[in-house]
PDB file of C-alpha atoms in Angstrom:
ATOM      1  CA  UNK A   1      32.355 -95.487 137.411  1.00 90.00           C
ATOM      2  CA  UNK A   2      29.961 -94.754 140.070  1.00 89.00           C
ATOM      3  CA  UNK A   3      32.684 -94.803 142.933  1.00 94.00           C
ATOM      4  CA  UNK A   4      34.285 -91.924 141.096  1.00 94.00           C
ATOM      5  CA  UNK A   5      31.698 -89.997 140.394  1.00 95.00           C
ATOM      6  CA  UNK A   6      30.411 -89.961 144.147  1.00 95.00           C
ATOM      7  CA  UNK A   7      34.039 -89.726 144.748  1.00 95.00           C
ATOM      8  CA  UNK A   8      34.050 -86.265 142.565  1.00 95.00           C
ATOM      9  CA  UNK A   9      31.091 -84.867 144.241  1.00 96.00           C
ATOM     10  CA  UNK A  10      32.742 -85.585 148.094  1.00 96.00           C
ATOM     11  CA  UNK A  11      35.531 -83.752 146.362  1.00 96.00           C
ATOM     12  CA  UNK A  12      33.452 -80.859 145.224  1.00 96.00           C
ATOM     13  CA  UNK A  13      31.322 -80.388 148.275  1.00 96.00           C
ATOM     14  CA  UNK A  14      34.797 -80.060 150.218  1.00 95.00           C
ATOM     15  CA  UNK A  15      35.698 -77.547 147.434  1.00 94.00           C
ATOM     16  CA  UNK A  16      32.642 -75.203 148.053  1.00 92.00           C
ATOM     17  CA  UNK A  17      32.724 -75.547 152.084  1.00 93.00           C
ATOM     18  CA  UNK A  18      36.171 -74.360 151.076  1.00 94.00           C
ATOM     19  CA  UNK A  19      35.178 -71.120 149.234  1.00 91.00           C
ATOM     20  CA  UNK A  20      32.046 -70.944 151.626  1.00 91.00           C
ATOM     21  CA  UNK A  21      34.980 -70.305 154.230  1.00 93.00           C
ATOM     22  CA  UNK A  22      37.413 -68.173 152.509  1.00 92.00           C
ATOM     23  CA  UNK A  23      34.352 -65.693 151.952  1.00 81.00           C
ATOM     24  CA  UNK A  24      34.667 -65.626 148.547  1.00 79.00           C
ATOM     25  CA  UNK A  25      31.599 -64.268 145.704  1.00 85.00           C
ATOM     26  CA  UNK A  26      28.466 -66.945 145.632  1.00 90.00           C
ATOM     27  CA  UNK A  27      28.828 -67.733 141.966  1.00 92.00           C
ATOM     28  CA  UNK A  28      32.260 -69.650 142.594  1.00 92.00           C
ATOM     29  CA  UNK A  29      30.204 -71.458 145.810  1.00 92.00           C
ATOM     30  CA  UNK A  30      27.094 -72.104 143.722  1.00 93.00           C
ATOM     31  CA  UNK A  31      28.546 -73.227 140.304  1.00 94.00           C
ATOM     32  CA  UNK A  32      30.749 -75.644 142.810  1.00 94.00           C
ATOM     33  CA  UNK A  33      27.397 -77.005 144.487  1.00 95.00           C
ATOM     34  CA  UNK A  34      25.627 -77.557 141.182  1.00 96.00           C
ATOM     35  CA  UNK A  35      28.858 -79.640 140.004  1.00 97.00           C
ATOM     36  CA  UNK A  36      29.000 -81.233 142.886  1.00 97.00           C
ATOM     37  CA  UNK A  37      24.991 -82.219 142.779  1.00 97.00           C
ATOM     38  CA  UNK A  38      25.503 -83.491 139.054  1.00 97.00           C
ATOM     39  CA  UNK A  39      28.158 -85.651 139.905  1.00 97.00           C
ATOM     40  CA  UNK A  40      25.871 -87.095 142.921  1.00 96.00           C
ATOM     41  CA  UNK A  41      23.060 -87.374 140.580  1.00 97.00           C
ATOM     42  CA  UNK A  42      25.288 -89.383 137.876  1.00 95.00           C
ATOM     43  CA  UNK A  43      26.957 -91.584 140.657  1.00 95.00           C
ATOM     44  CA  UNK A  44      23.227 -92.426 141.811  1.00 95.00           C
ATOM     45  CA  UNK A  45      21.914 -93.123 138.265  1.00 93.00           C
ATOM     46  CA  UNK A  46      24.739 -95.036 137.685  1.00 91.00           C
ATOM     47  CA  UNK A  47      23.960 -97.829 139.812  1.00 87.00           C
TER      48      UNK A  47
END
């Protein structure tokens, strides 16, 4: 379970870098970082 959380978060961080690019609002960007940083967090604990 932890390979696919960690998994999720590489996802999300490419997701953000994404919308970081496209020069879209910062809530989409930041909501996307904090997703991405509670998937991270979950993979971690998970171990």
């Amino acid at each position: 379970m932890s390979i696919v959380l960690l998994g999720l978060a590489g996802l999300l961080v490419g997701g953000a870098i994404q919308l970081r690019q496209q020069s879209t609002s910062k809530v989409p960007f930041v909501i996307t970082l904090l997703l991405a940083a509670l998937s991270a967090a979950g993979g971690l604990l998970w171990l």
